[in-house]
mmCIF file of C-alpha atoms in Angstrom:
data_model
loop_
_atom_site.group_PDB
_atom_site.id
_atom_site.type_symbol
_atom_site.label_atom_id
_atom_site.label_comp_id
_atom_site.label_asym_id
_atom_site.label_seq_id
_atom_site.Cartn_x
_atom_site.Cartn_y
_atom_site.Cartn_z
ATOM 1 C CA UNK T 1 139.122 125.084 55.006
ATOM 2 C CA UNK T 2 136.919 123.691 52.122
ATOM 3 C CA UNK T 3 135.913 126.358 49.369
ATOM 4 C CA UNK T 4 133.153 126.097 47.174
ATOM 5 C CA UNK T 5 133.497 127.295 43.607
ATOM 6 C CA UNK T 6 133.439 130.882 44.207
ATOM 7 C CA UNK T 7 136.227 130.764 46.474
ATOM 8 C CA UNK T 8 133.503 131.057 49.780
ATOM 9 C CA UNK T 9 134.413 128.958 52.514
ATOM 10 C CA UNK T 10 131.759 125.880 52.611
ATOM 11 C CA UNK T 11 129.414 125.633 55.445
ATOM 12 C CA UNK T 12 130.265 122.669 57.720
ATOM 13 C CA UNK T 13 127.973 119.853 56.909
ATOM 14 C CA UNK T 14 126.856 116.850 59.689
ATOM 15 C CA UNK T 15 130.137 115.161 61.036
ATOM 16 C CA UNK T 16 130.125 111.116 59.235
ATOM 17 C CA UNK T 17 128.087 108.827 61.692
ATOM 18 C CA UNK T 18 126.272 111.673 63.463
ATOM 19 C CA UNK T 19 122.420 111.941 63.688
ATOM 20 C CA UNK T 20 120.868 115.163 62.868
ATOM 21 C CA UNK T 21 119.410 117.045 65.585
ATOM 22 C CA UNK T 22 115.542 116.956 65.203
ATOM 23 C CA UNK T 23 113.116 119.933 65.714
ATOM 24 C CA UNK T 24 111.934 120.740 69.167
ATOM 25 C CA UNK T 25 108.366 119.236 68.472
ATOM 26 C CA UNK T 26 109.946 116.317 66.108
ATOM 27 C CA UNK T 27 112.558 115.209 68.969
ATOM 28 C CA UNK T 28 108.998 115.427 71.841
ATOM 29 C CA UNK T 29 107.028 113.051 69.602
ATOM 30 C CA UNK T 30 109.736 110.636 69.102
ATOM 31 C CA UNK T 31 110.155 110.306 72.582
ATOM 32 C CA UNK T 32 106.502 110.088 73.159
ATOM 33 C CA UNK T 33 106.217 107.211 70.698
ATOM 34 C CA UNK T 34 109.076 105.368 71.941
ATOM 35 C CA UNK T 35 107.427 105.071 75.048
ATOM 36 C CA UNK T 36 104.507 104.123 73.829
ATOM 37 C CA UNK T 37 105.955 100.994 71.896
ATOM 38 C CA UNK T 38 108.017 100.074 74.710
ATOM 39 C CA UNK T 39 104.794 99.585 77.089
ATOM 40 C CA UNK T 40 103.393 97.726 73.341
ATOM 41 C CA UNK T 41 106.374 95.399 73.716
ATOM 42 C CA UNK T 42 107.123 94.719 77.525
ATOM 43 C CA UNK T 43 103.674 94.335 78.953
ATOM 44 C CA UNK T 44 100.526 92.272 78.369
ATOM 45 C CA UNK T 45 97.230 93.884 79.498
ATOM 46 C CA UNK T 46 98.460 97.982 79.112
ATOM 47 C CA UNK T 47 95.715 100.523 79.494
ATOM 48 C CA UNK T 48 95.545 104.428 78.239
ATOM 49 C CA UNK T 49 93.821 106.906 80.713
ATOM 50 C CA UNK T 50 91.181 108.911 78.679
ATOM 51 C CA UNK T 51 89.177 111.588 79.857
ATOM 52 C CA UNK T 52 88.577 113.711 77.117
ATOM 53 C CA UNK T 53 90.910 116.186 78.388
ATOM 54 C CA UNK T 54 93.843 117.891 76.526
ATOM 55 C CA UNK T 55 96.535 115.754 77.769
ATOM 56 C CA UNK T 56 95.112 112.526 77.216
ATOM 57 C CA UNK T 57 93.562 113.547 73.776
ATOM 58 C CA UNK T 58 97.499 114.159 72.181
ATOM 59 C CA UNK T 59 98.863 111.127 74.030
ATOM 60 C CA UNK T 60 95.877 108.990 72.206
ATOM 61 C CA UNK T 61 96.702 111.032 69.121
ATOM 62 C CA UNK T 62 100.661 109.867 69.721
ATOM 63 C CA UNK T 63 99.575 106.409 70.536
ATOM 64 C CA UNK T 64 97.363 105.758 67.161
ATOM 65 C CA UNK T 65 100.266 107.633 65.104
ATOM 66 C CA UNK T 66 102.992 105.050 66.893
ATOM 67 C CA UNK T 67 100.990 101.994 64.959
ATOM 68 C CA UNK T 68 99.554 103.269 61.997
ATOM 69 C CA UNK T 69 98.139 101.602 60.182
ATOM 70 C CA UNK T 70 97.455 99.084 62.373
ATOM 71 C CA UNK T 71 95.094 99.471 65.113
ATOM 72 C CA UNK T 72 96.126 100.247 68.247
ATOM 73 C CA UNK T 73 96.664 97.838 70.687
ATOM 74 C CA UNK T 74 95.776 99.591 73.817
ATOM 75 C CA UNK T 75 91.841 100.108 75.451
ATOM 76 C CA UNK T 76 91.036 103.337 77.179
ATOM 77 C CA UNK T 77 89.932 103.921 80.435
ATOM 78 C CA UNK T 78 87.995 106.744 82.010
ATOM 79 C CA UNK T 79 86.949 107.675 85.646
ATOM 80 C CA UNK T 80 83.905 109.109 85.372
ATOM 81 C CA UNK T 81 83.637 111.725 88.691
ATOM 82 C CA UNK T 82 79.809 112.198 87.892
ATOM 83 C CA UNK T 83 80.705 116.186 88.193
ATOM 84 C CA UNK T 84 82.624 115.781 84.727
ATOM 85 C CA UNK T 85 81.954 118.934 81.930
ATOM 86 C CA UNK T 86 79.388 117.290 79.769
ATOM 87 C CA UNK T 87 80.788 118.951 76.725
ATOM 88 C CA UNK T 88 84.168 116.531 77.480
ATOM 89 C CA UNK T 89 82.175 113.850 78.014
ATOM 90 C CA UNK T 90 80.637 114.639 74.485
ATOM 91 C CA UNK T 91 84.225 114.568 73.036
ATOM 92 C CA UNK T 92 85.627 111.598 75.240
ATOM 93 C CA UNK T 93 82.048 109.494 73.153
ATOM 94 C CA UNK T 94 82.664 111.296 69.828
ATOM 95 C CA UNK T 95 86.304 110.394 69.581
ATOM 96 C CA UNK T 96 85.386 106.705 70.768
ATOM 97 C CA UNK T 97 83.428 106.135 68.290
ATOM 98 C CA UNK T 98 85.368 107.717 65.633
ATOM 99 C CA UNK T 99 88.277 105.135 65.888
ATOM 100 C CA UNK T 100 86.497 102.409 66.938
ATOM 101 C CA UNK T 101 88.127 102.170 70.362
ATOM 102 C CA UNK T 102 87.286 100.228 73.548
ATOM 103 C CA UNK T 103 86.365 102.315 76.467
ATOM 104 C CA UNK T 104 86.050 101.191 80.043
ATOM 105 C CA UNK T 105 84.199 103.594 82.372
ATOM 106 C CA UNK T 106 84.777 103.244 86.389
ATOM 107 C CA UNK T 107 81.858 105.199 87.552
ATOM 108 C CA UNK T 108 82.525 107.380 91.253
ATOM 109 C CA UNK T 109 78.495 107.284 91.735
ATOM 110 C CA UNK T 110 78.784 103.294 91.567
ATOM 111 C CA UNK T 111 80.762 103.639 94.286
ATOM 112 C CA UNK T 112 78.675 105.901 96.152
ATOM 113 C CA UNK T 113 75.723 104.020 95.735
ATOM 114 C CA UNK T 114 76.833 100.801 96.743
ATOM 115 C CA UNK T 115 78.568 102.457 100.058
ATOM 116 C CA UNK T 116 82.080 101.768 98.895
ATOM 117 C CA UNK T 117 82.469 105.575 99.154
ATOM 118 C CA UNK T 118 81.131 108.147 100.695
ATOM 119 C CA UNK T 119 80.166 112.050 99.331
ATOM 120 C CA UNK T 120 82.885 114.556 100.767
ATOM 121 C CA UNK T 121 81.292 117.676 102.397
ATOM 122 C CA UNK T 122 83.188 120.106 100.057
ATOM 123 C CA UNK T 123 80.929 118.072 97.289
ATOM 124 C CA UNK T 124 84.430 117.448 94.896
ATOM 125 C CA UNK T 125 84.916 114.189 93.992
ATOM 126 C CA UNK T 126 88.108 114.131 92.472
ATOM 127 C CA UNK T 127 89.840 112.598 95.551
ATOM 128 C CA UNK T 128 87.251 109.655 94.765
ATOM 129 C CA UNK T 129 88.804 108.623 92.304
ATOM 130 C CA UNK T 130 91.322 106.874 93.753
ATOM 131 C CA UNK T 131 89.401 103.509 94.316
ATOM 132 C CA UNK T 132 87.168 103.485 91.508
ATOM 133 C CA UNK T 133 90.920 103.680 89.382
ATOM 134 C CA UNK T 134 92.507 100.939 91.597
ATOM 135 C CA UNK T 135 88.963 98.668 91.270
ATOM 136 C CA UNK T 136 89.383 98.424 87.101
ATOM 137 C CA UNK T 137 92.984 98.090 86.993
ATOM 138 C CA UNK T 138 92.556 94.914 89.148
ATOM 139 C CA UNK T 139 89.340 93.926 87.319
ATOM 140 C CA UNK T 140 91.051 94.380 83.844
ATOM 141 C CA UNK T 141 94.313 93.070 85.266
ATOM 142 C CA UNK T 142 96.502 95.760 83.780
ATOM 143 C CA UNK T 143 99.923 95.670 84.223
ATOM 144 C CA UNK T 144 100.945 98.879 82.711
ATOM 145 C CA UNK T 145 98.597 102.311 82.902
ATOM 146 C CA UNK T 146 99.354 105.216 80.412
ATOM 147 C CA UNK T 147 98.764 108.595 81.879
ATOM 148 C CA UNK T 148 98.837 112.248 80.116
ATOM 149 C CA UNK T 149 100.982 113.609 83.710
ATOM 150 C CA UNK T 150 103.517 116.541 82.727
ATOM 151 C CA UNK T 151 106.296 117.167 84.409
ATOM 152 C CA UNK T 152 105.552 121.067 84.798
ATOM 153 C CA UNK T 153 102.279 120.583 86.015
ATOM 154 C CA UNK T 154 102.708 120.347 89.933
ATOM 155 C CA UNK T 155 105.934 119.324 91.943
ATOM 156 C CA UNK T 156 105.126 116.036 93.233
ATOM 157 C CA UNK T 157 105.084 115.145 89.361
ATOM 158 C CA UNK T 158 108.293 116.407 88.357
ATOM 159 C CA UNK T 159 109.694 113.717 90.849
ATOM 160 C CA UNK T 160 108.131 110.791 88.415
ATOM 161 C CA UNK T 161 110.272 108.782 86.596
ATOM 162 C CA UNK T 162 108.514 107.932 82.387
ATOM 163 C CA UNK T 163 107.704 104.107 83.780
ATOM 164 C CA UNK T 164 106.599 104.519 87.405
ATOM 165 C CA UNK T 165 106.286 101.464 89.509
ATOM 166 C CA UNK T 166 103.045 101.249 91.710
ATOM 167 C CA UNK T 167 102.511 98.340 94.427
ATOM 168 C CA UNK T 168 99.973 95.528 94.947
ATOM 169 C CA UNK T 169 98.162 98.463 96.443
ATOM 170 C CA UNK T 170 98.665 101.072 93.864
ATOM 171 C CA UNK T 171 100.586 103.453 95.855
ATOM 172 C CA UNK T 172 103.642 104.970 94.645
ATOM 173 C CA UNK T 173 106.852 105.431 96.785
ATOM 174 C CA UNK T 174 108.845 108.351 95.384
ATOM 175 C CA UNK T 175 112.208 105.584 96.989
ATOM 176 C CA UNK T 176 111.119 102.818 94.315
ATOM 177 C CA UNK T 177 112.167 105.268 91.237
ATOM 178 C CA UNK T 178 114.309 103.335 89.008
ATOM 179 C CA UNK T 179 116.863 105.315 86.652
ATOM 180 C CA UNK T 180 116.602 105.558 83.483
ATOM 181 C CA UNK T 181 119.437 106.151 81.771
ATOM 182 C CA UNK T 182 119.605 106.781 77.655
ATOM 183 C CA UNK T 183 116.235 106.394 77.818
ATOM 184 C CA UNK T 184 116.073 102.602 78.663
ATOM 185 C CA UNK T 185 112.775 102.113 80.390
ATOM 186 C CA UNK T 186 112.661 98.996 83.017
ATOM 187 C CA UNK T 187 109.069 97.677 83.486
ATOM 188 C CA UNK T 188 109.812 94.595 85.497
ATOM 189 C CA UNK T 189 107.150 94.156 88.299
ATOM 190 C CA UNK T 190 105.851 91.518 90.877
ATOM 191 C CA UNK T 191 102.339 90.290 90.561
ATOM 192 C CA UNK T 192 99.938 92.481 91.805
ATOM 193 C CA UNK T 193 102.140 95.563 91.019
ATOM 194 C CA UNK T 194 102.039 97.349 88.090
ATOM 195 C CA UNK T 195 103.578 100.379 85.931
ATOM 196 C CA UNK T 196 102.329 104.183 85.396
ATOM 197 C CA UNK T 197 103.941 105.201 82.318
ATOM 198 C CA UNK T 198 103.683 108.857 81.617
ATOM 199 C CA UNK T 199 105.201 109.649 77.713
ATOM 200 C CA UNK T 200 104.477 113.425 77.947
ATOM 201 C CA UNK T 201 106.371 113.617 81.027
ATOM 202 C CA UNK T 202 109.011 115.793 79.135
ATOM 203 C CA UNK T 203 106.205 118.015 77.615
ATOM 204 C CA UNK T 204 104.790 121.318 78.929
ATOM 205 C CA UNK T 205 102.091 122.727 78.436
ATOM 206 C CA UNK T 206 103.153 125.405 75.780
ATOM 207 C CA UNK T 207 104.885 122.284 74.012
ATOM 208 C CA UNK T 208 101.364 120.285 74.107
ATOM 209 C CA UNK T 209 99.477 123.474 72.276
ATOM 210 C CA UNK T 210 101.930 123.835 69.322
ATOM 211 C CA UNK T 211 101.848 120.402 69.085
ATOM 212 C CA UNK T 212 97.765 120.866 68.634
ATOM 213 C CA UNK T 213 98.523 123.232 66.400
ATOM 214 C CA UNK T 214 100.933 121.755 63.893
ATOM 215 C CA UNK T 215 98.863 117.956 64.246
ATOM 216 C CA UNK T 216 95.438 120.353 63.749
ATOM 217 C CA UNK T 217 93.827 117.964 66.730
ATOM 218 C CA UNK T 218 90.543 118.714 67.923
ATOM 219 C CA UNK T 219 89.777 119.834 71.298
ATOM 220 C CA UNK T 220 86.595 120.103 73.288
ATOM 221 C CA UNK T 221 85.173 123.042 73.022
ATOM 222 C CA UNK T 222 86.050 124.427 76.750
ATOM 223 C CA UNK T 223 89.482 125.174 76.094
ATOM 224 C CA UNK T 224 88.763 128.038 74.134
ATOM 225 C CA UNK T 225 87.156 131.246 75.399
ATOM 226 C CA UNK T 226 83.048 131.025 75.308
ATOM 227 C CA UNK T 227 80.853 132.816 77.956
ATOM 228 C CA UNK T 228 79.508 130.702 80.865
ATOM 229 C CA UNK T 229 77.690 131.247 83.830
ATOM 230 C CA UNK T 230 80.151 131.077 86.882
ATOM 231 C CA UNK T 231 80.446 132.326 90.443
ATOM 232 C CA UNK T 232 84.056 133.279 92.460
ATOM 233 C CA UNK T 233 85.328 130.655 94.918
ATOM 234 C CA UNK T 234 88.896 131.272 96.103
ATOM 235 C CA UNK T 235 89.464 133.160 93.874
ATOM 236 C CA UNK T 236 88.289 130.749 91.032
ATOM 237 C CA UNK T 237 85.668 130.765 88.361
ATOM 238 C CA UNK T 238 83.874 127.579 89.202
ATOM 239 C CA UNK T 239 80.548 126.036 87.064
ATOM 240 C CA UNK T 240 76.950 125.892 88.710
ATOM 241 C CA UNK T 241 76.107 122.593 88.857
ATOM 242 C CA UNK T 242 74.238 120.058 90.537
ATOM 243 C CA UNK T 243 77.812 119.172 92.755
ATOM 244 C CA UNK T 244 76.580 121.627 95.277
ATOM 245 C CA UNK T 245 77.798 125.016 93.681
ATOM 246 C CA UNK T 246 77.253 127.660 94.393
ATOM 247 C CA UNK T 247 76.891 128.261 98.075
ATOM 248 C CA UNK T 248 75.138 130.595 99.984
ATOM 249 C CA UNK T 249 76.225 134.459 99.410
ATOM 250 C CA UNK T 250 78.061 133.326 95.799
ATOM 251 C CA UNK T 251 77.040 135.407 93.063
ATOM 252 C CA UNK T 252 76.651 133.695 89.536
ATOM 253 C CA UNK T 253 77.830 135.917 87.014
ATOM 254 C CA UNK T 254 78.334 135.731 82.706
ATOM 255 C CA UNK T 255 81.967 135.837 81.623
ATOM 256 C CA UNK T 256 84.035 135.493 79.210
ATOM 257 C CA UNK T 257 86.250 132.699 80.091
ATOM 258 C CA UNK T 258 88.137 129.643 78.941
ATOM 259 C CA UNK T 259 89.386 125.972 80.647
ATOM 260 C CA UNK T 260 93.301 125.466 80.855
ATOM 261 C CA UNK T 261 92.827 121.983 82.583
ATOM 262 C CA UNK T 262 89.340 119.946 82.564
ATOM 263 C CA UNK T 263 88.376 117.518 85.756
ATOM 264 C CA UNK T 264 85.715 117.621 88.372
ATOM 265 C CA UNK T 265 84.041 120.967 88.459
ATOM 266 C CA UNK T 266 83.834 121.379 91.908
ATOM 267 C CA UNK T 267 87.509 121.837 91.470
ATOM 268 C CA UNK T 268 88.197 122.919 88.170
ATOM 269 C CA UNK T 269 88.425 126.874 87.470
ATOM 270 C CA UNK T 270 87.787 128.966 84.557
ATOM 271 C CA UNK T 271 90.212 131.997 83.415
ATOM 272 C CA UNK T 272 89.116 135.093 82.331
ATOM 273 C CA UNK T 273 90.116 135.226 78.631
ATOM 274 C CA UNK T 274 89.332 135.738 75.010
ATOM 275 C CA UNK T 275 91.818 133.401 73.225
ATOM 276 C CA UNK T 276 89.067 131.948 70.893
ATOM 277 C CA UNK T 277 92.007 129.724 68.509
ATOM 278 C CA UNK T 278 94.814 128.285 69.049
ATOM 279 C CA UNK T 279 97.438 130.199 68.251
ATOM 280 C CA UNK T 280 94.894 132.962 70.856
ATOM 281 C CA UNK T 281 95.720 130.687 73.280
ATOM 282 C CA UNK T 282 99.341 130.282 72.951
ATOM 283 C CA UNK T 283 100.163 133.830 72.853
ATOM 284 C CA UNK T 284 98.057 133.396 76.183
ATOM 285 C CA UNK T 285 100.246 130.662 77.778
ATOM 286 C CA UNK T 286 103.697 132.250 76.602
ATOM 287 C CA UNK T 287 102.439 135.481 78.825
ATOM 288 C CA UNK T 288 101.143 133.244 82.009
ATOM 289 C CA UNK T 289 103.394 132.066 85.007
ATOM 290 C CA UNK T 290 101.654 129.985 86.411
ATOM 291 C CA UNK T 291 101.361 126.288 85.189
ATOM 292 C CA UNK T 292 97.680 125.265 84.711
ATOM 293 C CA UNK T 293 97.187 122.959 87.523
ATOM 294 C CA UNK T 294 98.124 125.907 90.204
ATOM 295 C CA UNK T 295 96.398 128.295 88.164
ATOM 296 C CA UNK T 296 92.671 126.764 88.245
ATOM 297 C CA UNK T 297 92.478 123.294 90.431
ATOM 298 C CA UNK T 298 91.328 123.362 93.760
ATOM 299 C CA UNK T 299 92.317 120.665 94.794
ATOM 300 C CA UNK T 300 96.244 120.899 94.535
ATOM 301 C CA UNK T 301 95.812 124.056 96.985
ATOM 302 C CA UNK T 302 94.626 122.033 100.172
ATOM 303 C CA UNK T 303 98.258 121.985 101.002
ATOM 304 C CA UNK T 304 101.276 122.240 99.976
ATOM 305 C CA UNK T 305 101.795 118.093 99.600
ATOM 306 C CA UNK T 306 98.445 117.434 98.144
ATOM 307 C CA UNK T 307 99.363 116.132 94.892
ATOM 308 C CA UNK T 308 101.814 113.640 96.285
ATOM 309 C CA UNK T 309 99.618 112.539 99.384
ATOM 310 C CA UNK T 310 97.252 111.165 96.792
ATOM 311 C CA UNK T 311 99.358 109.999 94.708
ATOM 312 C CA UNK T 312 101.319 108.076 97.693
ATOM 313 C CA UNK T 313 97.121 106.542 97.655
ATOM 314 C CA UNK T 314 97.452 105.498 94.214
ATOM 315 C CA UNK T 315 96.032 108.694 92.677
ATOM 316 C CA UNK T 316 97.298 109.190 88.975
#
């Protein structure tokens, strides 16, 4: 064995011709922004899905970092529910206009209004969006749509492949998923299909918060614990709001509470909690078991298929 000078054996350095392992976060990012140039390079008319929300805020954070300093090539689209938090809304404008992006909004209450859909009794539109989201992919012919899905969200995700190929009618067919091997992403399509590409799909969400931390990104306000008026609905803390809530014998009440996902508020709980920062709210996460998603959306609890009956509809 090698010695150094003082007779110590020498610590084994990196064998010739082998890459370095990179740090946990490093290694996420690098996979992220792979992805991200692939769809740059193998499609013509991409797309990023932008709500405002957590998810998509770090994947647009990845995507401007994977062409800096060039712009970025990609528009943003957003389907607007109507029953949206307006302080996300305020974020999903503010960050617009801070880079200078182009935002495309597919409104549910167009829909509604012109009879192409119809209100739900429960009042949550999140279902709805299905056809507004189909509608502008077809009007802005894209051919490849970024999402912020994670893996560990819900189980009908963790069956998506990075590039997921949708049909002329948007629907996805868990049978279609192509391999992909050393990460080599195949986005070949028909006409009239196109590709969901997911690059946090290897994230979760305790990755996606020290990633906020060490990048210092901005997040709207409702992630972090503030007081709000809200009233119980199985065993959720939902919003009062003009959706319909809540319903006769609910009790509003003040609380202490934070958002761990954003969407329609007819659907979207509240936890207790007062993790005010970031590194509050990680301690938080590290102590939960429960992912997000099955901790505080309604929807996903209508059965046990939910997620992947929609998404079978062309859902995200």
């Amino acid at each position: 064995m090698a010695r150094n000078s003082s007779g110590s054996p020498k610590a084994p350095g990196p064998r010739p011709g082998r890459v370095p392992a990179l740090p946990y976060l490093d290694a996420l990012e690098s996979e992220a922004v792979h992805v991200i140039r692939e769809v740059a390079g193998e499609f013509e008319r991409p797309v990023i899905l932008f709500s405002g929300g957590k998810d998509s805020t770090v994947m647009l954070h990845l995507a401007l970092k994977a062409f800096a300093p060039a712009r970025m090539p990609f528009g943003l689209l957003h389907v607007d529910t109507g029953h949206n938090f307006p302080e996300v809304l305020d974020y999903r404008d503010a960050t617009v206009a801070r880079y200078a992006l182009r935002l495309t909004v597919a409104r549910v209450q167009d829909y509604i209004d012109d009879g192409r859909l119809r209100e739900r009794p429960d009042g949550t539109r999140n279902p709805l969006q299905t056809v507004p989201l189909l509608g502008a992919i077809a009007e802005g012919r894209h051919d490849a749509v970024l999402g912020g899905g994670r893996r560990d969200e819900e189980k009908a995700r963790a069956k998506e492949r990075v590039f997921s190929l949708r049909n002329e009618f948007g629907a996805w067919d868990p049978r279609r998923q192509r391999p992909e091997l050393w990460q080599l992403y195949n986005g070949r399509h028909a006409p009239g299909e196109h590709v969901r590409v997911f690059p946090l799909s290897n994230w979760t969400e305790l990755d996606l918060w020290q990633y906020v931390a060490r990048e210092k990104i901005e997040l709207p306000e409702i992630y972090y614990a503030h007081e709000r008026d809200v009233f119980e609905r199985d065993g959720m803390w939902l919003t009062a709001g003009d959706w319909g809530g809540p319903g006769e014998g609910e009790k509003v009440e003040r609380r202490t509470v934070r958002y761990r996902t954003v969407g329609d508020m007819s659907c979207t709980g509240a936890v207790d909690s007062d993790a005010g920062t970031v590194e509050a709210v990680i301690a938080e996460i590290t102590a939960s078991r429960l992912t997000e998603r099955g901790a505080s959306r309604a929807d996903d609890r209508l059965s046990e298929a939910a997620m992947e009956d929609r998404k079978r509809e062309g859902y995200f």
